[in-house]
C-alpha cells in the first residue's frame, strides 16, 4: 500500500492520508514527494475545492524521517530538495486543512503550519523537538511559529523542544479548533464541505490575501485586498451569490 493515500470523502473534498503507521508517519522522501505531487495535482483539479491532510490516531507525522537523514551530508541534503517540496505544499491555491491526531512534531508540526486551518484532537501533541537531535526546525518552524504565536512562546517551543498539548496549542493560536480525537476527521470533512460550498474564486482569494498580507505592510496588504474584491465583481459567482440572497434561495457556485 502507498505511503500516502488519496481519498474522496465528500463532493469537492480530497483527503490526503500519510500512511506509515509503523514509523509514526515520519516524513521520508517518498512521503514528501507524494504530498507535493498530490497537492500540485489537486491544486489544478477543478473538481477539488478543499484538501485535508491527515495521518492516523497515533500520529499526524512525527517529523522528518530521522533514520533516512542521520548519515546525510550537506550536499546530499541540498540535493534532496526538501525545501522545494515544502514550497510546493505552501503554494497550493486551495484551502488545506490539517486534521491532527497524536503527534505532530518537527516536520510534522511544520507541515500542519503550512496548512491553512489546523483541527487537533484533544490528546494531540505538537512541537519542534529538533534541537534535541542537533538540528533546528528547518521546514519553516523558526519562521511560521513566531508569526503564528509570537516570539516568546515560539522561542520556548523551539529552544526547549517540549511538546505542547492540544489545548495549550489552541490557547496560543497554533490550532484553529479542538475536537474529540475520534471526531477530528469527521469535523475536518464537515468544515471542508462547508468551505467547498462557497464560491471557489472568493475562497482562493481569501487564502492568498491572508497569506500574502502577513508579510506585507498594512497599506500594501489593504490595497491587495481592495483589488481582489474588485476582481471578484467580474465573477459569475458574485452575481449568483448576491442574486440568490435577494431571491432567498441557495446559490449554485460554479467557480467562474
Ligand atoms: N523518524 C524515523 N522514525 C521514527 C520517527 C522519526 N521522526 N518517529 C518515530 N519513528 C519510529 C521509531 O523509530 C519506531 O520505530 P521502530 O523502533 O519500531 O522500528 C516507531 O516509529 C515508533 O516510535 P516509538 O516507539 O518512539 O513510539 P512512541 O509512541 O513511544 O513515541 C514519538 C512517539 C513521536 C514521541 C517518538 O517516536 C519520537 O520522539 N519521535 C521523534 C520525534 C522527532 O524528533 N521529530 C523531529 C524529527 S527531525 C529539512 C527541513 C525539515 C526537516 C529536515 C530537513 N531541510 C529543509 C533540509 C525536519 C526535521 C525533523 O522533523
PDB file of C-alpha atoms and ligand atoms in Angstrom:
ATOM      1  CA  UNK A   1       0.000   0.000   0.000  1.00  0.00           C
ATOM      2  CA  UNK A   2       1.237   3.507  -0.770  1.00  0.00           C
ATOM      3  CA  UNK A   3       2.795   5.634   1.970  1.00  0.00           C
ATOM      4  CA  UNK A   4       0.351   8.398   1.001  1.00  0.00           C
ATOM      5  CA  UNK A   5      -3.291   7.650   0.225  1.00  0.00           C
ATOM      6  CA  UNK A   6      -5.728   9.863  -1.645  1.00  0.00           C
ATOM      7  CA  UNK A   7      -9.387   9.650  -0.647  1.00  0.00           C
ATOM      8  CA  UNK A   8     -12.555  11.465  -1.711  1.00  0.00           C
ATOM      9  CA  UNK A   9     -14.716  11.697   1.406  1.00  0.00           C
ATOM     10  CA  UNK A  10     -17.189  14.261   0.048  1.00  0.00           C
ATOM     11  CA  UNK A  11     -18.009  16.180  -3.102  1.00  0.00           C
ATOM     12  CA  UNK A  12     -15.254  18.706  -3.926  1.00  0.00           C
ATOM     13  CA  UNK A  13     -13.186  17.499  -0.946  1.00  0.00           C
ATOM     14  CA  UNK A  14      -9.948  15.496  -1.220  1.00  0.00           C
ATOM     15  CA  UNK A  15      -8.285  13.842   1.757  1.00  0.00           C
ATOM     16  CA  UNK A  16      -4.571  13.013   1.721  1.00  0.00           C
ATOM     17  CA  UNK A  17      -3.614  10.423   4.338  1.00  0.00           C
ATOM     18  CA  UNK A  18       0.008   9.876   5.392  1.00  0.00           C
ATOM     19  CA  UNK A  19       0.312   6.125   5.775  1.00  0.00           C
ATOM     20  CA  UNK A  20       3.459   4.998   7.589  1.00  0.00           C
ATOM     21  CA  UNK A  21       1.887   3.826  10.855  1.00  0.00           C
ATOM     22  CA  UNK A  22       4.951   1.782  11.914  1.00  0.00           C
ATOM     23  CA  UNK A  23       7.146   4.873  11.749  1.00  0.00           C
ATOM     24  CA  UNK A  24       4.664   7.281  13.381  1.00  0.00           C
ATOM     25  CA  UNK A  25       4.139   8.694   9.881  1.00  0.00           C
ATOM     26  CA  UNK A  26       7.706  10.017   9.707  1.00  0.00           C
ATOM     27  CA  UNK A  27       8.112  12.062   6.537  1.00  0.00           C
ATOM     28  CA  UNK A  28      10.595  10.218   4.351  1.00  0.00           C
ATOM     29  CA  UNK A  29      11.378  11.398   0.832  1.00  0.00           C
ATOM     30  CA  UNK A  30       8.715   9.140  -0.679  1.00  0.00           C
ATOM     31  CA  UNK A  31       6.034  10.733   1.535  1.00  0.00           C
ATOM     32  CA  UNK A  32       7.238  14.272   0.850  1.00  0.00           C
ATOM     33  CA  UNK A  33       7.314  13.742  -2.919  1.00  0.00           C
ATOM     34  CA  UNK A  34       3.836  12.213  -2.963  1.00  0.00           C
ATOM     35  CA  UNK A  35       2.461  15.011  -0.771  1.00  0.00           C
ATOM     36  CA  UNK A  36       3.910  17.596  -3.155  1.00  0.00           C
ATOM     37  CA  UNK A  37       2.610  15.693  -6.198  1.00  0.00           C
ATOM     38  CA  UNK A  38      -0.919  15.312  -4.813  1.00  0.00           C
ATOM     39  CA  UNK A  39      -1.113  18.956  -3.753  1.00  0.00           C
ATOM     40  CA  UNK A  40       0.093  20.090  -7.173  1.00  0.00           C
ATOM     41  CA  UNK A  41      -2.457  17.898  -8.953  1.00  0.00           C
ATOM     42  CA  UNK A  42      -5.345  18.747  -6.624  1.00  0.00           C
ATOM     43  CA  UNK A  43      -4.469  22.451  -6.827  1.00  0.00           C
ATOM     44  CA  UNK A  44      -5.201  22.244 -10.568  1.00  0.00           C
ATOM     45  CA  UNK A  45      -8.169  19.868 -10.374  1.00  0.00           C
ATOM     46  CA  UNK A  46     -11.446  21.780 -10.944  1.00  0.00           C
ATOM     47  CA  UNK A  47     -13.411  19.083  -9.052  1.00  0.00           C
ATOM     48  CA  UNK A  48     -11.398  19.707  -5.856  1.00  0.00           C
ATOM     49  CA  UNK A  49     -12.131  22.788  -3.785  1.00  0.00           C
ATOM     50  CA  UNK A  50     -10.730  21.915  -0.346  1.00  0.00           C
ATOM     51  CA  UNK A  51      -7.990  19.493   0.704  1.00  0.00           C
ATOM     52  CA  UNK A  52      -7.493  17.737   4.038  1.00  0.00           C
ATOM     53  CA  UNK A  53      -4.163  16.298   5.170  1.00  0.00           C
ATOM     54  CA  UNK A  54      -4.270  13.744   7.973  1.00  0.00           C
ATOM     55  CA  UNK A  55      -2.460  10.786   9.483  1.00  0.00           C
ATOM     56  CA  UNK A  56      -3.748   8.158  11.891  1.00  0.00           C
ATOM     57  CA  UNK A  57      -4.836   8.043  15.547  1.00  0.00           C
ATOM     58  CA  UNK A  58      -1.234   7.886  16.838  1.00  0.00           C
ATOM     59  CA  UNK A  59       0.466  10.423  14.621  1.00  0.00           C
ATOM     60  CA  UNK A  60      -0.209  13.160  12.123  1.00  0.00           C
ATOM     61  CA  UNK A  61       3.546  12.967  11.480  1.00  0.00           C
ATOM     62  CA  UNK A  62       6.437  12.596  13.949  1.00  0.00           C
ATOM     63  CA  UNK A  63       8.712  14.729  11.787  1.00  0.00           C
ATOM     64  CA  UNK A  64      11.195  14.075   9.040  1.00  0.00           C
ATOM     65  CA  UNK A  65      12.478  10.512   8.916  1.00  0.00           C
ATOM     66  CA  UNK A  66      15.493  10.639  11.220  1.00  0.00           C
ATOM     67  CA  UNK A  67      16.789   7.267  10.004  1.00  0.00           C
ATOM     68  CA  UNK A  68      16.812   8.498   6.423  1.00  0.00           C
ATOM     69  CA  UNK A  69      18.868  11.615   7.148  1.00  0.00           C
ATOM     70  CA  UNK A  70      21.100  10.551  10.043  1.00  0.00           C
ATOM     71  CA  UNK A  71      24.116   9.857   7.788  1.00  0.00           C
ATOM     72  CA  UNK A  72      23.488  12.508   5.138  1.00  0.00           C
ATOM     73  CA  UNK A  73      25.945  15.322   4.438  1.00  0.00           C
ATOM     74  CA  UNK A  74      25.337  18.909   3.392  1.00  0.00           C
ATOM     75  CA  UNK A  75      25.372  18.363  -0.361  1.00  0.00           C
ATOM     76  CA  UNK A  76      23.128  15.333  -0.148  1.00  0.00           C
ATOM     77  CA  UNK A  77      20.624  17.273   1.989  1.00  0.00           C
ATOM     78  CA  UNK A  78      20.734  20.120  -0.546  1.00  0.00           C
ATOM     79  CA  UNK A  79      20.247  17.746  -3.442  1.00  0.00           C
ATOM     80  CA  UNK A  80      17.238  16.104  -1.839  1.00  0.00           C
ATOM     81  CA  UNK A  81      15.483  19.462  -2.323  1.00  0.00           C
ATOM     82  CA  UNK A  82      13.266  19.048   0.742  1.00  0.00           C
ATOM     83  CA  UNK A  83      12.850  22.818   0.967  1.00  0.00           C
ATOM     84  CA  UNK A  84      11.499  22.891  -2.604  1.00  0.00           C
ATOM     85  CA  UNK A  85       8.905  20.245  -1.767  1.00  0.00           C
ATOM     86  CA  UNK A  86       7.764  22.337   1.228  1.00  0.00           C
ATOM     87  CA  UNK A  87       7.320  25.312  -1.096  1.00  0.00           C
ATOM     88  CA  UNK A  88       5.091  23.281  -3.418  1.00  0.00           C
ATOM     89  CA  UNK A  89       2.866  22.416  -0.462  1.00  0.00           C
ATOM     90  CA  UNK A  90       2.679  26.042   0.697  1.00  0.00           C
ATOM     91  CA  UNK A  91       1.895  27.188  -2.854  1.00  0.00           C
ATOM     92  CA  UNK A  92      -1.336  25.171  -3.148  1.00  0.00           C
ATOM     93  CA  UNK A  93      -4.001  27.737  -4.114  1.00  0.00           C
ATOM     94  CA  UNK A  94      -6.853  25.882  -2.381  1.00  0.00           C
ATOM     95  CA  UNK A  95      -7.543  25.763   1.362  1.00  0.00           C
ATOM     96  CA  UNK A  96      -5.747  22.913   3.090  1.00  0.00           C
ATOM     97  CA  UNK A  97      -6.967  21.655   6.477  1.00  0.00           C
ATOM     98  CA  UNK A  98      -4.641  19.672   8.756  1.00  0.00           C
ATOM     99  CA  UNK A  99      -6.595  17.083  10.763  1.00  0.00           C
ATOM    100  CA  UNK A 100      -4.181  16.262  13.575  1.00  0.00           C
ATOM    101  CA  UNK A 101      -4.363  13.310  15.954  1.00  0.00           C
ATOM    102  CA  UNK A 102      -1.463  12.099  18.074  1.00  0.00           C
ATOM    103  CA  UNK A 103       1.978  13.575  17.396  1.00  0.00           C
ATOM    104  CA  UNK A 104       2.677  16.484  15.060  1.00  0.00           C
ATOM    105  CA  UNK A 105       6.368  17.010  15.707  1.00  0.00           C
ATOM    106  CA  UNK A 106       9.246  18.663  13.878  1.00  0.00           C
ATOM    107  CA  UNK A 107       8.500  18.480  10.159  1.00  0.00           C
ATOM    108  CA  UNK A 108       5.033  17.175  11.118  1.00  0.00           C
ATOM    109  CA  UNK A 109       4.260  20.350  13.056  1.00  0.00           C
ATOM    110  CA  UNK A 110       5.757  22.362  10.197  1.00  0.00           C
ATOM    111  CA  UNK A 111       3.547  20.510   7.723  1.00  0.00           C
ATOM    112  CA  UNK A 112       0.489  21.367   9.833  1.00  0.00           C
ATOM    113  CA  UNK A 113       1.612  25.009   9.947  1.00  0.00           C
ATOM    114  CA  UNK A 114       1.892  25.022   6.155  1.00  0.00           C
ATOM    115  CA  UNK A 115      -1.825  24.245   6.079  1.00  0.00           C
ATOM    116  CA  UNK A 116      -4.473  26.950   6.435  1.00  0.00           C
ATOM    117  CA  UNK A 117      -6.590  25.519   9.246  1.00  0.00           C
ATOM    118  CA  UNK A 118      -5.491  23.084  11.962  1.00  0.00           C
ATOM    119  CA  UNK A 119      -8.081  20.888  13.686  1.00  0.00           C
ATOM    120  CA  UNK A 120      -6.487  18.933  16.533  1.00  0.00           C
ATOM    121  CA  UNK A 121      -7.715  16.044  18.642  1.00  0.00           C
ATOM    122  CA  UNK A 122      -7.876  16.786  22.365  1.00  0.00           C
ATOM    123  CA  UNK A 123      -4.938  14.430  23.010  1.00  0.00           C
ATOM    124  CA  UNK A 124      -2.784  15.655  20.143  1.00  0.00           C
ATOM    125  CA  UNK A 125       0.718  16.897  20.900  1.00  0.00           C
ATOM    126  CA  UNK A 126       2.568  19.428  18.792  1.00  0.00           C
ATOM    127  CA  UNK A 127       6.161  20.551  18.999  1.00  0.00           C
ATOM    128  CA  UNK A 128       9.537  21.305  17.458  1.00  0.00           C
ATOM    129  CA  UNK A 129      11.925  18.854  19.165  1.00  0.00           C
ATOM    130  CA  UNK A 130      14.709  19.123  16.530  1.00  0.00           C
ATOM    131  CA  UNK A 131      17.035  20.869  18.986  1.00  0.00           C
ATOM    132  CA  UNK A 132      17.224  17.583  20.932  1.00  0.00           C
ATOM    133  CA  UNK A 133      18.826  15.793  17.965  1.00  0.00           C
ATOM    134  CA  UNK A 134      21.280  18.518  16.996  1.00  0.00           C
ATOM    135  CA  UNK A 135      19.386  20.325  14.260  1.00  0.00           C
ATOM    136  CA  UNK A 136      16.740  23.065  14.055  1.00  0.00           C
ATOM    137  CA  UNK A 137      13.164  23.447  12.823  1.00  0.00           C
ATOM    138  CA  UNK A 138      14.180  23.759   9.166  1.00  0.00           C
ATOM    139  CA  UNK A 139      10.856  23.291   7.388  1.00  0.00           C
ATOM    140  CA  UNK A 140       9.565  26.736   8.338  1.00  0.00           C
ATOM    141  CA  UNK A 141       9.321  26.263  12.110  1.00  0.00           C
ATOM    142  CA  UNK A 142      11.596  29.106  13.170  1.00  0.00           C
ATOM    143  CA  UNK A 143       9.610  31.459  10.916  1.00  0.00           C
ATOM    144  CA  UNK A 144       5.983  30.271  10.808  1.00  0.00           C
ATOM    145  CA  UNK A 145       5.758  29.555  14.533  1.00  0.00           C
ATOM    146  CA  UNK A 146       6.650  33.096  15.753  1.00  0.00           C
ATOM    147  CA  UNK A 147       4.328  34.547  13.121  1.00  0.00           C
ATOM    148  CA  UNK A 148       1.515  32.351  14.434  1.00  0.00           C
ATOM    149  CA  UNK A 149       2.025  32.630  18.198  1.00  0.00           C
ATOM    150  CA  UNK A 150       4.580  35.374  18.839  1.00  0.00           C
ATOM    151  CA  UNK A 151       8.308  35.358  19.564  1.00  0.00           C
ATOM    152  CA  UNK A 152       8.393  34.363  23.207  1.00  0.00           C
ATOM    153  CA  UNK A 153       6.177  31.287  23.028  1.00  0.00           C
ATOM    154  CA  UNK A 154       7.825  30.217  19.756  1.00  0.00           C
ATOM    155  CA  UNK A 155      11.291  30.639  21.232  1.00  0.00           C
ATOM    156  CA  UNK A 156      10.346  28.464  24.200  1.00  0.00           C
ATOM    157  CA  UNK A 157       8.946  25.706  21.974  1.00  0.00           C
ATOM    158  CA  UNK A 158      11.943  25.717  19.597  1.00  0.00           C
ATOM    159  CA  UNK A 159      14.635  26.006  22.284  1.00  0.00           C
ATOM    160  CA  UNK A 160      13.247  23.536  24.841  1.00  0.00           C
ATOM    161  CA  UNK A 161      11.799  21.050  22.346  1.00  0.00           C
ATOM    162  CA  UNK A 162       8.993  20.493  24.866  1.00  0.00           C
ATOM    163  CA  UNK A 163       5.752  19.180  23.416  1.00  0.00           C
ATOM    164  CA  UNK A 164       2.610  21.303  23.554  1.00  0.00           C
ATOM    165  CA  UNK A 165      -0.752  19.771  24.426  1.00  0.00           C
ATOM    166  CA  UNK A 166      -3.608  20.491  22.003  1.00  0.00           C
ATOM    167  CA  UNK A 167      -5.481  22.685  24.492  1.00  0.00           C
ATOM    168  CA  UNK A 168      -2.384  24.867  25.081  1.00  0.00           C
ATOM    169  CA  UNK A 169      -1.717  24.984  21.334  1.00  0.00           C
ATOM    170  CA  UNK A 170      -5.288  26.188  20.857  1.00  0.00           C
ATOM    171  CA  UNK A 171      -4.928  28.829  23.574  1.00  0.00           C
ATOM    172  CA  UNK A 172      -1.753  30.199  21.976  1.00  0.00           C
ATOM    173  CA  UNK A 173      -3.268  30.299  18.479  1.00  0.00           C
ATOM    174  CA  UNK A 174      -1.376  27.395  16.921  1.00  0.00           C
ATOM    175  CA  UNK A 175      -4.562  25.366  16.454  1.00  0.00           C
ATOM    176  CA  UNK A 176      -7.842  26.572  14.919  1.00  0.00           C
ATOM    177  CA  UNK A 177     -10.174  24.168  16.700  1.00  0.00           C
ATOM    178  CA  UNK A 178     -10.094  21.211  19.095  1.00  0.00           C
ATOM    179  CA  UNK A 179     -12.299  18.143  18.584  1.00  0.00           C
ATOM    180  CA  UNK A 180     -12.644  14.823  20.401  1.00  0.00           C
ATOM    181  CA  UNK A 181      -9.937  12.515  18.981  1.00  0.00           C
ATOM    182  CA  UNK A 182     -12.445  10.222  17.284  1.00  0.00           C
ATOM    183  CA  UNK A 183     -14.216  13.190  15.660  1.00  0.00           C
ATOM    184  CA  UNK A 184     -11.243  15.033  14.168  1.00  0.00           C
ATOM    185  CA  UNK A 185     -11.514  13.632  10.677  1.00  0.00           C
ATOM    186  CA  UNK A 186     -15.302  13.952  10.626  1.00  0.00           C
ATOM    187  CA  UNK A 187     -15.067  17.557  11.749  1.00  0.00           C
ATOM    188  CA  UNK A 188     -12.413  18.313   9.107  1.00  0.00           C
ATOM    189  CA  UNK A 189     -14.635  16.833   6.379  1.00  0.00           C
ATOM    190  CA  UNK A 190     -17.604  18.823   7.697  1.00  0.00           C
ATOM    191  CA  UNK A 191     -15.624  22.068   7.650  1.00  0.00           C
ATOM    192  CA  UNK A 192     -14.122  21.283   4.241  1.00  0.00           C
ATOM    193  CA  UNK A 193     -17.621  20.623   2.868  1.00  0.00           C
ATOM    194  CA  UNK A 194     -18.834  23.944   4.249  1.00  0.00           C
ATOM    195  CA  UNK A 195     -15.939  25.853   2.662  1.00  0.00           C
ATOM    196  CA  UNK A 196     -16.350  23.873  -0.589  1.00  0.00           C
ATOM    197  CA  UNK A 197     -19.954  25.057  -0.807  1.00  0.00           C
ATOM    198  CA  UNK A 198     -18.784  28.678  -1.203  1.00  0.00           C
ATOM    199  CA  UNK A 199     -17.567  30.402  -4.366  1.00  0.00           C
ATOM    200  CA  UNK A 200     -14.154  28.872  -5.141  1.00  0.00           C
ATOM    201  CA  UNK A 201     -12.680  32.105  -6.506  1.00  0.00           C
ATOM    202  CA  UNK A 202     -13.621  34.009  -3.346  1.00  0.00           C
ATOM    203  CA  UNK A 203     -12.231  31.218  -1.160  1.00  0.00           C
ATOM    204  CA  UNK A 204      -8.918  31.157  -3.048  1.00  0.00           C
ATOM    205  CA  UNK A 205      -8.608  34.927  -2.941  1.00  0.00           C
ATOM    206  CA  UNK A 206      -9.145  34.907   0.820  1.00  0.00           C
ATOM    207  CA  UNK A 207      -6.371  32.312   1.266  1.00  0.00           C
ATOM    208  CA  UNK A 208      -3.985  34.249  -0.948  1.00  0.00           C
ATOM    209  CA  UNK A 209      -4.703  37.561   0.779  1.00  0.00           C
ATOM    210  CA  UNK A 210      -4.339  36.290   4.338  1.00  0.00           C
ATOM    211  CA  UNK A 211      -1.018  34.629   3.476  1.00  0.00           C
ATOM    212  CA  UNK A 212       0.441  37.365   1.274  1.00  0.00           C
ATOM    213  CA  UNK A 213      -0.774  40.152   3.552  1.00  0.00           C
ATOM    214  CA  UNK A 214       1.027  38.747   6.599  1.00  0.00           C
ATOM    215  CA  UNK A 215       4.401  39.700   5.168  1.00  0.00           C
ATOM    216  CA  UNK A 216       3.403  42.979   3.526  1.00  0.00           C
ATOM    217  CA  UNK A 217       2.863  46.403   5.078  1.00  0.00           C
ATOM    218  CA  UNK A 218      -0.730  47.027   6.193  1.00  0.00           C
ATOM    219  CA  UNK A 219      -1.154  49.673   3.495  1.00  0.00           C
ATOM    220  CA  UNK A 220       0.080  47.339   0.721  1.00  0.00           C
ATOM    221  CA  UNK A 221      -1.973  44.436   2.049  1.00  0.00           C
ATOM    222  CA  UNK A 222      -5.132  46.542   2.196  1.00  0.00           C
ATOM    223  CA  UNK A 223      -4.573  47.627  -1.404  1.00  0.00           C
ATOM    224  CA  UNK A 224      -4.210  43.976  -2.434  1.00  0.00           C
ATOM    225  CA  UNK A 225      -7.445  43.234  -0.621  1.00  0.00           C
ATOM    226  CA  UNK A 226      -9.278  46.046  -2.432  1.00  0.00           C
ATOM    227  CA  UNK A 227      -8.013  44.878  -5.840  1.00  0.00           C
ATOM    228  CA  UNK A 228      -9.050  41.290  -5.115  1.00  0.00           C
ATOM    229  CA  UNK A 229     -12.500  42.487  -4.058  1.00  0.00           C
ATOM    230  CA  UNK A 230     -12.867  44.459  -7.299  1.00  0.00           C
ATOM    231  CA  UNK A 231     -11.775  41.413  -9.342  1.00  0.00           C
ATOM    232  CA  UNK A 232     -14.440  39.216  -7.729  1.00  0.00           C
ATOM    233  CA  UNK A 233     -17.095  41.553  -9.156  1.00  0.00           C
ATOM    234  CA  UNK A 234     -16.163  40.109 -12.589  1.00  0.00           C
ATOM    235  CA  UNK A 235     -17.092  36.614 -11.461  1.00  0.00           C
ATOM    236  CA  UNK A 236     -20.370  34.877 -12.239  1.00  0.00           C
ATOM    237  CA  UNK A 237     -20.320  33.528  -8.698  1.00  0.00           C
ATOM    238  CA  UNK A 238     -20.534  37.035  -7.210  1.00  0.00           C
ATOM    239  CA  UNK A 239     -23.640  37.712  -9.326  1.00  0.00           C
ATOM    240  CA  UNK A 240     -25.080  34.306  -8.401  1.00  0.00           C
ATOM    241  CA  UNK A 241     -24.316  34.704  -4.680  1.00  0.00           C
ATOM    242  CA  UNK A 242     -25.932  38.108  -4.377  1.00  0.00           C
ATOM    243  CA  UNK A 243     -28.895  37.239  -6.624  1.00  0.00           C
ATOM    244  CA  UNK A 244     -29.531  34.081  -4.596  1.00  0.00           C
ATOM    245  CA  UNK A 245     -29.558  36.157  -1.398  1.00  0.00           C
ATOM    246  CA  UNK A 246     -32.080  38.567  -2.896  1.00  0.00           C
ATOM    247  CA  UNK A 247     -34.260  35.706  -4.188  1.00  0.00           C
ATOM    248  CA  UNK A 248     -33.978  33.866  -0.825  1.00  0.00           C
ATOM    249  CA  UNK A 249     -32.537  30.686  -2.389  1.00  0.00           C
ATOM    250  CA  UNK A 250     -29.338  28.663  -2.086  1.00  0.00           C
ATOM    251  CA  UNK A 251     -26.613  29.836  -4.509  1.00  0.00           C
ATOM    252  CA  UNK A 252     -25.145  27.494  -7.146  1.00  0.00           C
ATOM    253  CA  UNK A 253     -21.458  28.366  -7.376  1.00  0.00           C
ATOM    254  CA  UNK A 254     -19.525  27.243 -10.461  1.00  0.00           C
ATOM    255  CA  UNK A 255     -16.057  28.642  -9.807  1.00  0.00           C
ATOM    256  CA  UNK A 256     -16.361  31.144 -12.649  1.00  0.00           C
TER     257      UNK A 256
HETATM  258  N1  LIG B   1      11.853   9.303  12.081  1.00  0.00           N
HETATM  259  C1  LIG B   1      12.044   7.969  11.903  1.00  0.00           C
HETATM  260  N2  LIG B   1      11.411   7.050  12.639  1.00  0.00           N
HETATM  261  C2  LIG B   1      10.586   7.466  13.602  1.00  0.00           C
HETATM  262  C3  LIG B   1      10.357   8.838  13.846  1.00  0.00           C
HETATM  263  C4  LIG B   1      11.053   9.778  13.026  1.00  0.00           C
HETATM  264  N3  LIG B   1      10.842  11.111  13.112  1.00  0.00           N
HETATM  265  N4  LIG B   1       9.489   8.950  14.867  1.00  0.00           N
HETATM  266  C5  LIG B   1       9.175   7.704  15.229  1.00  0.00           C
HETATM  267  N5  LIG B   1       9.833   6.808  14.481  1.00  0.00           N
HETATM  268  C6  LIG B   1       9.795   5.343  14.563  1.00  0.00           C
HETATM  269  C7  LIG B   1      10.581   4.855  15.767  1.00  0.00           C
HETATM  270  O1  LIG B   1      11.957   4.774  15.477  1.00  0.00           O
HETATM  271  C8  LIG B   1       9.935   3.479  15.972  1.00  0.00           C
HETATM  272  O2  LIG B   1      10.480   2.599  15.026  1.00  0.00           O
HETATM  273  P1  LIG B   1      10.874   1.062  15.452  1.00  0.00           P
HETATM  274  O3  LIG B   1      11.810   1.190  16.594  1.00  0.00           O
HETATM  275  O4  LIG B   1       9.563   0.424  15.825  1.00  0.00           O
HETATM  276  O5  LIG B   1      11.474   0.498  14.195  1.00  0.00           O
HETATM  277  C9  LIG B   1       8.472   3.743  15.610  1.00  0.00           C
HETATM  278  O6  LIG B   1       8.470   4.903  14.807  1.00  0.00           O
HETATM  279  C10 LIG B   1       7.597   4.000  16.825  1.00  0.00           C
HETATM  280  O7  LIG B   1       8.225   5.021  17.561  1.00  0.00           O
HETATM  281  P2  LIG B   1       8.291   4.995  19.157  1.00  0.00           P
HETATM  282  O8  LIG B   1       8.483   3.592  19.641  1.00  0.00           O
HETATM  283  O9  LIG B   1       9.288   6.005  19.565  1.00  0.00           O
HETATM  284  O10 LIG B   1       6.803   5.450  19.530  1.00  0.00           O
HETATM  285  P3  LIG B   1       6.286   6.239  20.787  1.00  0.00           P
HETATM  286  O11 LIG B   1       4.807   6.273  20.667  1.00  0.00           O
HETATM  287  O12 LIG B   1       6.891   5.695  22.059  1.00  0.00           O
HETATM  288  O13 LIG B   1       6.864   7.728  20.630  1.00  0.00           O
HETATM  289  C11 LIG B   1       7.285   9.801  19.410  1.00  0.00           C
HETATM  290  C12 LIG B   1       6.395   8.516  19.563  1.00  0.00           C
HETATM  291  C13 LIG B   1       6.759  10.507  18.186  1.00  0.00           C
HETATM  292  C14 LIG B   1       7.137  10.681  20.634  1.00  0.00           C
HETATM  293  C15 LIG B   1       8.770   9.346  19.255  1.00  0.00           C
HETATM  294  O14 LIG B   1       8.834   8.326  18.254  1.00  0.00           O
HETATM  295  C16 LIG B   1       9.661  10.489  18.852  1.00  0.00           C
HETATM  296  O15 LIG B   1      10.114  11.278  19.673  1.00  0.00           O
HETATM  297  N6  LIG B   1       9.973  10.574  17.530  1.00  0.00           N
HETATM  298  C17 LIG B   1      10.909  11.563  17.010  1.00  0.00           C
HETATM  299  C18 LIG B   1      10.306  12.939  17.011  1.00  0.00           C
HETATM  300  C19 LIG B   1      11.279  13.971  16.444  1.00  0.00           C
HETATM  301  O16 LIG B   1      12.391  14.144  16.930  1.00  0.00           O
HETATM  302  N7  LIG B   1      10.871  14.656  15.382  1.00  0.00           N
HETATM  303  C20 LIG B   1      11.697  15.604  14.676  1.00  0.00           C
HETATM  304  C21 LIG B   1      12.430  14.888  13.555  1.00  0.00           C
HETATM  305  S1  LIG B   1      13.559  15.978  12.728  1.00  0.00           S
HETATM  306  C22 LIG B   1      14.734  19.979   6.351  1.00  0.00           C
HETATM  307  C23 LIG B   1      13.588  20.558   6.842  1.00  0.00           C
HETATM  308  C24 LIG B   1      12.941  19.978   7.918  1.00  0.00           C
HETATM  309  C25 LIG B   1      13.436  18.816   8.497  1.00  0.00           C
HETATM  310  C26 LIG B   1      14.554  18.223   7.983  1.00  0.00           C
HETATM  311  C27 LIG B   1      15.233  18.822   6.917  1.00  0.00           C
HETATM  312  N8  LIG B   1      15.507  20.581   5.212  1.00  0.00           N
HETATM  313  C28 LIG B   1      14.945  21.834   4.664  1.00  0.00           C
HETATM  314  C29 LIG B   1      16.630  20.019   4.728  1.00  0.00           C
HETATM  315  C30 LIG B   1      12.732  18.261   9.634  1.00  0.00           C
HETATM  316  C31 LIG B   1      13.391  17.592  10.594  1.00  0.00           C
HETATM  317  C32 LIG B   1      12.626  16.838  11.615  1.00  0.00           C
HETATM  318  O17 LIG B   1      11.416  16.803  11.628  1.00  0.00           O
END
